mmCIF file of N, CA and C in Angstrom:
data_model
loop_
_atom_site.group_PDB
_atom_site.id
_atom_site.type_symbol
_atom_site.label_atom_id
_atom_site.label_comp_id
_atom_site.label_asym_id
_atom_site.label_seq_id
_atom_site.Cartn_x
_atom_site.Cartn_y
_atom_site.Cartn_z
ATOM 1 N N MET A 9 -89.590 72.074 49.425
ATOM 2 C CA MET A 9 -88.678 73.183 49.557
ATOM 3 C C MET A 9 -87.258 72.630 49.601
ATOM 4 N N ALA A 10 -86.356 73.240 48.861
ATOM 5 C CA ALA A 10 -84.968 72.794 48.812
ATOM 6 C C ALA A 10 -84.075 73.816 49.499
ATOM 7 N N ALA A 11 -82.990 73.331 50.070
ATOM 8 C CA ALA A 11 -81.989 74.199 50.697
ATOM 9 C C ALA A 11 -80.658 73.944 50.013
ATOM 10 N N VAL A 12 -79.944 74.995 49.636
ATOM 11 C CA VAL A 12 -78.641 74.850 48.989
ATOM 12 C C VAL A 12 -77.629 74.384 50.021
ATOM 13 N N ASN A 13 -76.902 73.336 49.686
ATOM 14 C CA ASN A 13 -75.889 72.782 50.567
ATOM 15 C C ASN A 13 -74.513 73.347 50.237
ATOM 16 N N THR A 14 -74.189 73.486 48.961
ATOM 17 C CA THR A 14 -72.905 74.031 48.521
ATOM 18 C C THR A 14 -73.079 74.623 47.132
ATOM 19 N N VAL A 15 -72.252 75.610 46.810
ATOM 20 C CA VAL A 15 -72.364 76.302 45.525
ATOM 21 C C VAL A 15 -70.970 76.667 45.021
ATOM 22 N N ASN A 16 -70.798 76.729 43.697
ATOM 23 C CA ASN A 16 -69.540 77.145 43.087
ATOM 24 C C ASN A 16 -69.847 77.746 41.732
ATOM 25 N N VAL A 17 -68.917 78.545 41.225
ATOM 26 C CA VAL A 17 -69.041 79.161 39.908
ATOM 27 C C VAL A 17 -67.886 78.653 39.057
ATOM 28 N N SER A 18 -68.202 78.116 37.869
ATOM 29 C CA SER A 18 -67.155 77.579 36.998
ATOM 30 C C SER A 18 -66.500 78.702 36.205
ATOM 31 N N SER A 19 -65.433 78.366 35.498
ATOM 32 C CA SER A 19 -64.686 79.362 34.735
ATOM 33 C C SER A 19 -65.503 79.933 33.581
ATOM 34 N N ASP A 20 -66.550 79.228 33.141
ATOM 35 C CA ASP A 20 -67.399 79.765 32.069
ATOM 36 C C ASP A 20 -68.630 80.476 32.624
ATOM 37 N N SER A 21 -68.588 80.835 33.911
ATOM 38 C CA SER A 21 -69.641 81.581 34.606
ATOM 39 C C SER A 21 -70.922 80.796 34.835
ATOM 40 N N SER A 22 -70.850 79.478 34.756
ATOM 41 C CA SER A 22 -71.989 78.657 35.151
ATOM 42 C C SER A 22 -72.020 78.574 36.675
ATOM 43 N N VAL A 23 -73.199 78.594 37.231
ATOM 44 C CA VAL A 23 -73.370 78.458 38.674
ATOM 45 C C VAL A 23 -73.876 77.058 38.950
ATOM 46 N N LEU A 24 -73.192 76.356 39.873
ATOM 47 C CA LEU A 24 -73.588 75.011 40.259
ATOM 48 C C LEU A 24 -73.931 75.000 41.735
ATOM 49 N N ALA A 25 -75.013 74.329 42.065
ATOM 50 C CA ALA A 25 -75.422 74.221 43.462
ATOM 51 C C ALA A 25 -75.867 72.795 43.728
ATOM 52 N N VAL A 26 -75.434 72.256 44.850
ATOM 53 C CA VAL A 26 -75.920 70.960 45.310
ATOM 54 C C VAL A 26 -76.944 71.278 46.384
ATOM 55 N N TYR A 27 -78.128 70.713 46.254
ATOM 56 C CA TYR A 27 -79.168 71.045 47.207
ATOM 57 C C TYR A 27 -79.773 69.798 47.820
ATOM 58 N N ARG A 28 -80.468 70.014 48.908
ATOM 59 C CA ARG A 28 -81.164 68.934 49.592
ATOM 60 C C ARG A 28 -82.595 69.346 49.789
ATOM 61 N N PRO A 29 -83.529 68.485 49.971
ATOM 62 C CA PRO A 29 -83.332 67.053 50.212
ATOM 63 C C PRO A 29 -82.883 66.333 48.935
ATOM 64 N N GLY A 30 -82.342 65.169 49.101
ATOM 65 C CA GLY A 30 -81.846 64.403 47.972
ATOM 66 C C GLY A 30 -80.421 64.765 47.650
ATOM 67 N N ALA A 31 -80.002 64.395 46.480
ATOM 68 C CA ALA A 31 -78.645 64.677 46.033
ATOM 69 C C ALA A 31 -78.724 65.061 44.563
ATOM 70 N N ALA A 32 -78.964 66.342 44.321
ATOM 71 C CA ALA A 32 -79.064 66.813 42.947
ATOM 72 C C ALA A 32 -78.115 67.982 42.740
ATOM 73 N N LEU A 33 -77.602 68.089 41.528
ATOM 74 C CA LEU A 33 -76.736 69.181 41.133
ATOM 75 C C LEU A 33 -77.530 70.050 40.171
ATOM 76 N N ALA A 34 -77.743 71.286 40.543
ATOM 77 C CA ALA A 34 -78.432 72.236 39.669
ATOM 78 C C ALA A 34 -77.377 73.127 39.034
ATOM 79 N N GLU A 35 -77.505 73.338 37.722
ATOM 80 C CA GLU A 35 -76.528 74.148 36.989
ATOM 81 C C GLU A 35 -77.268 75.133 36.104
ATOM 82 N N THR A 36 -76.839 76.370 36.126
ATOM 83 C CA THR A 36 -77.383 77.379 35.232
ATOM 84 C C THR A 36 -76.251 78.241 34.725
ATOM 85 N N GLY A 37 -76.365 78.677 33.502
ATOM 86 C CA GLY A 37 -75.318 79.484 32.897
ATOM 87 C C GLY A 37 -75.808 80.867 32.555
ATOM 88 N N PRO A 38 -74.984 81.618 31.818
ATOM 89 C CA PRO A 38 -75.345 82.986 31.450
ATOM 90 C C PRO A 38 -76.670 83.074 30.672
ATOM 91 N N GLY A 39 -77.028 82.015 29.961
ATOM 92 C CA GLY A 39 -78.275 82.002 29.196
ATOM 93 C C GLY A 39 -79.513 81.768 30.035
ATOM 94 N N GLY A 40 -79.330 81.365 31.296
ATOM 95 C CA GLY A 40 -80.463 81.174 32.194
ATOM 96 C C GLY A 40 -81.113 79.802 32.140
ATOM 97 N N ASN A 41 -80.625 78.887 31.297
ATOM 98 C CA ASN A 41 -81.185 77.539 31.249
ATOM 99 C C ASN A 41 -80.783 76.769 32.491
ATOM 100 N N LEU A 42 -81.710 76.025 33.058
ATOM 101 C CA LEU A 42 -81.463 75.230 34.259
ATOM 102 C C LEU A 42 -81.326 73.767 33.875
ATOM 103 N N ARG A 43 -80.283 73.125 34.411
ATOM 104 C CA ARG A 43 -80.068 71.686 34.199
ATOM 105 C C ARG A 43 -79.889 71.046 35.569
ATOM 106 N N VAL A 44 -80.589 69.944 35.800
ATOM 107 C CA VAL A 44 -80.508 69.239 37.083
ATOM 108 C C VAL A 44 -80.050 67.815 36.817
ATOM 109 N N ARG A 45 -79.022 67.395 37.564
ATOM 110 C CA ARG A 45 -78.498 66.027 37.452
ATOM 111 C C ARG A 45 -78.539 65.367 38.819
ATOM 112 N N ALA A 46 -78.809 64.077 38.837
ATOM 113 C CA ALA A 46 -78.729 63.290 40.072
ATOM 114 C C ALA A 46 -77.261 63.057 40.402
ATOM 115 N N LEU A 47 -76.917 63.146 41.682
ATOM 116 C CA LEU A 47 -75.551 62.882 42.131
ATOM 117 C C LEU A 47 -75.513 61.611 42.963
ATOM 118 N N PRO A 48 -74.390 60.869 42.908
ATOM 119 C CA PRO A 48 -74.256 59.668 43.734
ATOM 120 C C PRO A 48 -73.820 59.986 45.160
ATOM 121 N N VAL A 49 -73.620 61.270 45.486
ATOM 122 C CA VAL A 49 -73.175 61.706 46.810
ATOM 123 C C VAL A 49 -74.154 62.757 47.316
ATOM 124 N N SER A 50 -74.701 62.556 48.509
ATOM 125 C CA SER A 50 -75.605 63.546 49.080
ATOM 126 C C SER A 50 -74.895 64.358 50.153
ATOM 127 N N ASN A 51 -75.328 65.594 50.302
ATOM 128 C CA ASN A 51 -74.846 66.505 51.345
ATOM 129 C C ASN A 51 -73.342 66.754 51.366
ATOM 130 N N PRO A 52 -72.695 66.987 50.211
ATOM 131 C CA PRO A 52 -71.283 67.363 50.281
ATOM 132 C C PRO A 52 -71.137 68.748 50.897
ATOM 133 N N SER A 53 -69.981 69.008 51.488
ATOM 134 C CA SER A 53 -69.757 70.331 52.085
ATOM 135 C C SER A 53 -68.968 71.244 51.158
ATOM 136 N N GLY A 54 -68.520 70.730 50.020
ATOM 137 C CA GLY A 54 -67.806 71.547 49.060
ATOM 138 C C GLY A 54 -67.879 70.940 47.672
ATOM 139 N N VAL A 55 -67.835 71.790 46.650
ATOM 140 C CA VAL A 55 -67.847 71.329 45.268
ATOM 141 C C VAL A 55 -66.916 72.210 44.447
ATOM 142 N N ALA A 56 -66.143 71.580 43.575
ATOM 143 C CA ALA A 56 -65.302 72.296 42.619
ATOM 144 C C ALA A 56 -65.553 71.665 41.258
ATOM 145 N N ILE A 57 -65.508 72.466 40.204
ATOM 146 C CA ILE A 57 -65.811 71.956 38.873
ATOM 147 C C ILE A 57 -64.779 72.434 37.866
ATOM 148 N N ARG A 58 -64.510 71.567 36.910
ATOM 149 C CA ARG A 58 -63.713 71.908 35.730
ATOM 150 C C ARG A 58 -64.229 71.050 34.596
ATOM 151 N N GLY A 59 -64.855 71.705 33.631
ATOM 152 C CA GLY A 59 -65.427 70.965 32.506
ATOM 153 C C GLY A 59 -66.503 70.009 32.979
ATOM 154 N N ASP A 60 -66.333 68.714 32.668
ATOM 155 C CA ASP A 60 -67.314 67.710 33.076
ATOM 156 C C ASP A 60 -66.848 66.918 34.297
ATOM 157 N N ARG A 61 -65.912 67.506 35.063
ATOM 158 C CA ARG A 61 -65.397 66.838 36.261
ATOM 159 C C ARG A 61 -65.709 67.662 37.506
ATOM 160 N N LEU A 62 -66.074 66.971 38.567
ATOM 161 C CA LEU A 62 -66.342 67.598 39.856
ATOM 162 C C LEU A 62 -65.429 66.991 40.907
ATOM 163 N N LEU A 63 -65.147 67.769 41.932
ATOM 164 C CA LEU A 63 -64.585 67.263 43.176
ATOM 165 C C LEU A 63 -65.627 67.566 44.238
ATOM 166 N N LEU A 64 -66.020 66.562 44.991
ATOM 167 C CA LEU A 64 -66.970 66.746 46.085
ATOM 168 C C LEU A 64 -66.259 66.456 47.392
ATOM 169 N N LEU A 65 -66.431 67.335 48.359
ATOM 170 C CA LEU A 65 -65.827 67.171 49.679
ATOM 171 C C LEU A 65 -66.895 66.716 50.650
ATOM 172 N N GLY A 66 -66.626 65.600 51.333
ATOM 173 C CA GLY A 66 -67.568 65.085 52.335
ATOM 174 C C GLY A 66 -68.799 64.465 51.700
ATOM 175 N N GLY A 67 -69.829 64.285 52.506
ATOM 176 C CA GLY A 67 -71.091 63.738 52.024
ATOM 177 C C GLY A 67 -71.201 62.234 52.185
ATOM 178 N N ASP A 68 -72.342 61.726 51.781
ATOM 179 C CA ASP A 68 -72.657 60.300 51.855
ATOM 180 C C ASP A 68 -72.741 59.733 50.440
ATOM 181 N N GLU A 69 -71.953 58.718 50.164
ATOM 182 C CA GLU A 69 -71.971 58.089 48.842
ATOM 183 C C GLU A 69 -72.924 56.906 48.861
ATOM 184 N N ARG A 70 -73.901 56.939 47.980
ATOM 185 C CA ARG A 70 -74.879 55.849 47.909
ATOM 186 C C ARG A 70 -74.220 54.559 47.455
ATOM 187 N N GLY A 71 -74.536 53.472 48.155
ATOM 188 C CA GLY A 71 -74.065 52.157 47.765
ATOM 189 C C GLY A 71 -72.606 51.872 48.076
ATOM 190 N N ALA A 72 -71.892 52.805 48.706
ATOM 191 C CA ALA A 72 -70.468 52.590 48.983
ATOM 192 C C ALA A 72 -70.257 51.832 50.289
ATOM 193 N N GLY A 73 -71.266 51.811 51.150
ATOM 194 C CA GLY A 73 -71.139 51.092 52.416
ATOM 195 C C GLY A 73 -70.143 51.694 53.370
ATOM 196 N N THR A 74 -69.908 52.999 53.252
ATOM 197 C CA THR A 74 -68.972 53.662 54.141
ATOM 198 C C THR A 74 -69.689 54.726 54.952
ATOM 199 N N LEU A 75 -69.128 55.055 56.095
ATOM 200 C CA LEU A 75 -69.683 56.113 56.927
ATOM 201 C C LEU A 75 -69.318 57.468 56.342
ATOM 202 N N THR A 76 -70.100 58.476 56.679
ATOM 203 C CA THR A 76 -69.806 59.837 56.233
ATOM 204 C C THR A 76 -68.478 60.289 56.814
ATOM 205 N N ARG A 77 -67.618 60.806 55.960
ATOM 206 C CA ARG A 77 -66.333 61.348 56.405
ATOM 207 C C ARG A 77 -66.197 62.731 55.824
ATOM 208 N N ARG A 78 -65.986 63.702 56.682
ATOM 209 C CA ARG A 78 -65.865 65.085 56.219
ATOM 210 C C ARG A 78 -64.621 65.300 55.381
ATOM 211 N N ASP A 79 -63.597 64.438 55.537
ATOM 212 C CA ASP A 79 -62.354 64.623 54.799
ATOM 213 C C ASP A 79 -62.276 63.789 53.520
ATOM 214 N N ALA A 80 -63.374 63.152 53.134
ATOM 215 C CA ALA A 80 -63.386 62.363 51.907
ATOM 216 C C ALA A 80 -63.535 63.280 50.702
ATOM 217 N N VAL A 81 -62.708 63.056 49.691
ATOM 218 C CA VAL A 81 -62.795 63.793 48.435
ATOM 219 C C VAL A 81 -63.152 62.787 47.356
ATOM 220 N N ARG A 82 -64.196 63.083 46.610
ATOM 221 C CA ARG A 82 -64.632 62.173 45.548
ATOM 222 C C ARG A 82 -64.492 62.853 44.195
ATOM 223 N N HIS A 83 -63.870 62.148 43.263
ATOM 224 C CA HIS A 83 -63.776 62.608 41.880
ATOM 225 C C HIS A 83 -65.042 62.121 41.178
ATOM 226 N N VAL A 84 -65.711 63.009 40.489
ATOM 227 C CA VAL A 84 -66.984 62.679 39.849
ATOM 228 C C VAL A 84 -66.951 63.136 38.400
ATOM 229 N N HIS A 85 -67.423 62.276 37.502
ATOM 230 C CA HIS A 85 -67.549 62.606 36.087
ATOM 231 C C HIS A 85 -69.027 62.854 35.807
ATOM 232 N N LEU A 86 -69.340 64.021 35.230
ATOM 233 C CA LEU A 86 -70.725 64.334 34.894
ATOM 234 C C LEU A 86 -71.127 63.635 33.604
ATOM 235 N N THR A 87 -72.333 63.099 33.592
ATOM 236 C CA THR A 87 -72.904 62.479 32.398
ATOM 237 C C THR A 87 -74.107 63.316 31.972
ATOM 238 N N ASP A 88 -74.762 62.918 30.885
ATOM 239 C CA ASP A 88 -75.913 63.689 30.399
ATOM 240 C C ASP A 88 -77.025 63.813 31.434
ATOM 241 N N ASP A 89 -77.278 62.743 32.186
ATOM 242 C CA ASP A 89 -78.402 62.775 33.123
ATOM 243 C C ASP A 89 -78.001 62.593 34.592
ATOM 244 N N GLY A 90 -76.726 62.480 34.872
ATOM 245 C CA GLY A 90 -76.309 62.274 36.255
ATOM 246 C C GLY A 90 -74.818 62.438 36.418
ATOM 247 N N ALA A 91 -74.254 61.584 37.257
ATOM 248 C CA ALA A 91 -72.822 61.656 37.551
ATOM 249 C C ALA A 91 -72.359 60.303 38.080
ATOM 250 N N VAL A 92 -71.055 60.037 37.916
ATOM 251 C CA VAL A 92 -70.465 58.771 38.336
ATOM 252 C C VAL A 92 -69.201 59.066 39.143
ATOM 253 N N VAL A 93 -69.051 58.422 40.299
ATOM 254 C CA VAL A 93 -67.836 58.553 41.092
ATOM 255 C C VAL A 93 -66.738 57.766 40.397
ATOM 256 N N THR A 94 -65.610 58.439 40.100
ATOM 257 C CA THR A 94 -64.502 57.781 39.411
ATOM 258 C C THR A 94 -63.278 57.591 40.298
ATOM 259 N N GLY A 95 -63.292 58.190 41.490
ATOM 260 C CA GLY A 95 -62.161 58.037 42.402
ATOM 261 C C GLY A 95 -62.478 58.586 43.771
ATOM 262 N N ARG A 96 -61.730 58.105 44.768
ATOM 263 C CA ARG A 96 -61.912 58.539 46.153
ATOM 264 C C ARG A 96 -60.551 58.766 46.784
ATOM 265 N N GLU A 97 -60.442 59.843 47.550
ATOM 266 C CA GLU A 97 -59.202 60.145 48.256
ATOM 267 C C GLU A 97 -59.545 60.775 49.592
ATOM 268 N N ASP A 98 -58.522 60.967 50.408
ATOM 269 C CA ASP A 98 -58.663 61.708 51.650
ATOM 270 C C ASP A 98 -58.101 63.100 51.443
ATOM 271 N N LEU A 99 -58.717 64.094 52.052
ATOM 272 C CA LEU A 99 -58.209 65.456 52.015
ATOM 273 C C LEU A 99 -56.964 65.511 52.892
ATOM 274 N N VAL A 100 -55.869 66.020 52.330
ATOM 275 C CA VAL A 100 -54.611 66.091 53.077
ATOM 276 C C VAL A 100 -54.035 67.505 52.988
ATOM 277 N N LEU A 101 -53.163 67.808 53.920
ATOM 278 C CA LEU A 101 -52.436 69.065 53.921
ATOM 279 C C LEU A 101 -51.325 69.007 52.870
ATOM 280 N N PRO A 102 -50.731 70.138 52.492
ATOM 281 C CA PRO A 102 -49.667 70.128 51.480
ATOM 282 C C PRO A 102 -48.509 69.187 51.802
ATOM 283 N N ASN A 103 -48.238 68.920 53.087
ATOM 284 C CA ASN A 103 -47.153 68.011 53.447
ATOM 285 C C ASN A 103 -47.598 66.548 53.485
ATOM 286 N N GLY A 104 -48.869 66.280 53.159
ATOM 287 C CA GLY A 104 -49.375 64.911 53.124
ATOM 288 C C GLY A 104 -50.047 64.447 54.400
ATOM 289 N N ASP A 105 -49.978 65.236 55.461
ATOM 290 C CA ASP A 105 -50.661 64.866 56.707
ATOM 291 C C ASP A 105 -52.164 64.919 56.508
ATOM 292 N N PRO A 106 -52.908 64.015 57.147
ATOM 293 C CA PRO A 106 -54.361 64.041 57.007
ATOM 294 C C PRO A 106 -54.969 65.283 57.655
ATOM 295 N N VAL A 107 -56.038 65.765 57.044
ATOM 296 C CA VAL A 107 -56.794 66.878 57.614
ATOM 297 C C VAL A 107 -57.833 66.268 58.538
ATOM 298 N N ARG A 108 -57.735 66.561 59.811
ATOM 299 C CA ARG A 108 -58.667 65.981 60.775
ATOM 300 C C ARG A 108 -59.873 66.878 61.014
ATOM 301 N N ARG A 109 -59.684 68.184 60.899
ATOM 302 C CA ARG A 109 -60.784 69.136 61.055
ATOM 303 C C ARG A 109 -60.555 70.274 60.070
ATOM 304 N N HIS A 110 -61.610 70.796 59.550
ATOM 305 C CA HIS A 110 -61.476 71.945 58.666
ATOM 306 C C HIS A 110 -62.715 72.814 58.770
ATOM 307 N N ALA A 111 -62.545 74.076 58.434
ATOM 308 C CA ALA A 111 -63.664 75.013 58.403
ATOM 309 C C ALA A 111 -64.461 74.768 57.129
ATOM 310 N N ARG A 112 -65.661 75.273 57.089
ATOM 311 C CA ARG A 112 -66.468 75.150 55.886
ATOM 312 C C ARG A 112 -65.724 75.810 54.723
ATOM 313 N N PRO A 113 -65.476 75.081 53.631
ATOM 314 C CA PRO A 113 -64.677 75.644 52.527
ATOM 315 C C PRO A 113 -65.439 76.722 51.771
ATOM 316 N N VAL A 114 -64.725 77.789 51.417
ATOM 317 C CA VAL A 114 -65.266 78.852 50.590
ATOM 318 C C VAL A 114 -64.204 79.192 49.561
ATOM 319 N N CYS A 115 -64.580 79.181 48.269
ATOM 320 C CA CYS A 115 -63.600 79.496 47.238
ATOM 321 C C CYS A 115 -64.304 80.061 46.012
ATOM 322 N N ARG A 116 -63.520 80.635 45.128
ATOM 323 C CA ARG A 116 -64.018 81.154 43.864
ATOM 324 C C ARG A 116 -62.880 81.082 42.862
ATOM 325 N N GLY A 117 -63.136 80.517 41.715
ATOM 326 C CA GLY A 117 -62.145 80.497 40.656
ATOM 327 C C GLY A 117 -61.513 79.132 40.477
ATOM 328 N N PRO A 118 -60.593 79.012 39.533
ATOM 329 C CA PRO A 118 -59.978 77.722 39.214
ATOM 330 C C PRO A 118 -59.144 77.175 40.373
#
């Protein structure tokens, strides 16, 4: 049994969900076809998508040797069968101050 951890809708009306156990990204579009990709980050608390790029908030990155940080933002490039982390940053406020605590993110749209 899987539980959805985070979900988002892309500009082309595709629905993406990261679910657990494991770290998989499920994607379905208006045609109803389901595509599942392995992710290098498990249990993110937020996901945003544009084309073949994702932003993941929080979670555990496999093989990175770092502790889970809720304010970690990872840039991810989607591939045919999975995804690759291409960058890492900290979530910051508009003035550049670090975000130390935040509510569960909820968003829709670009």
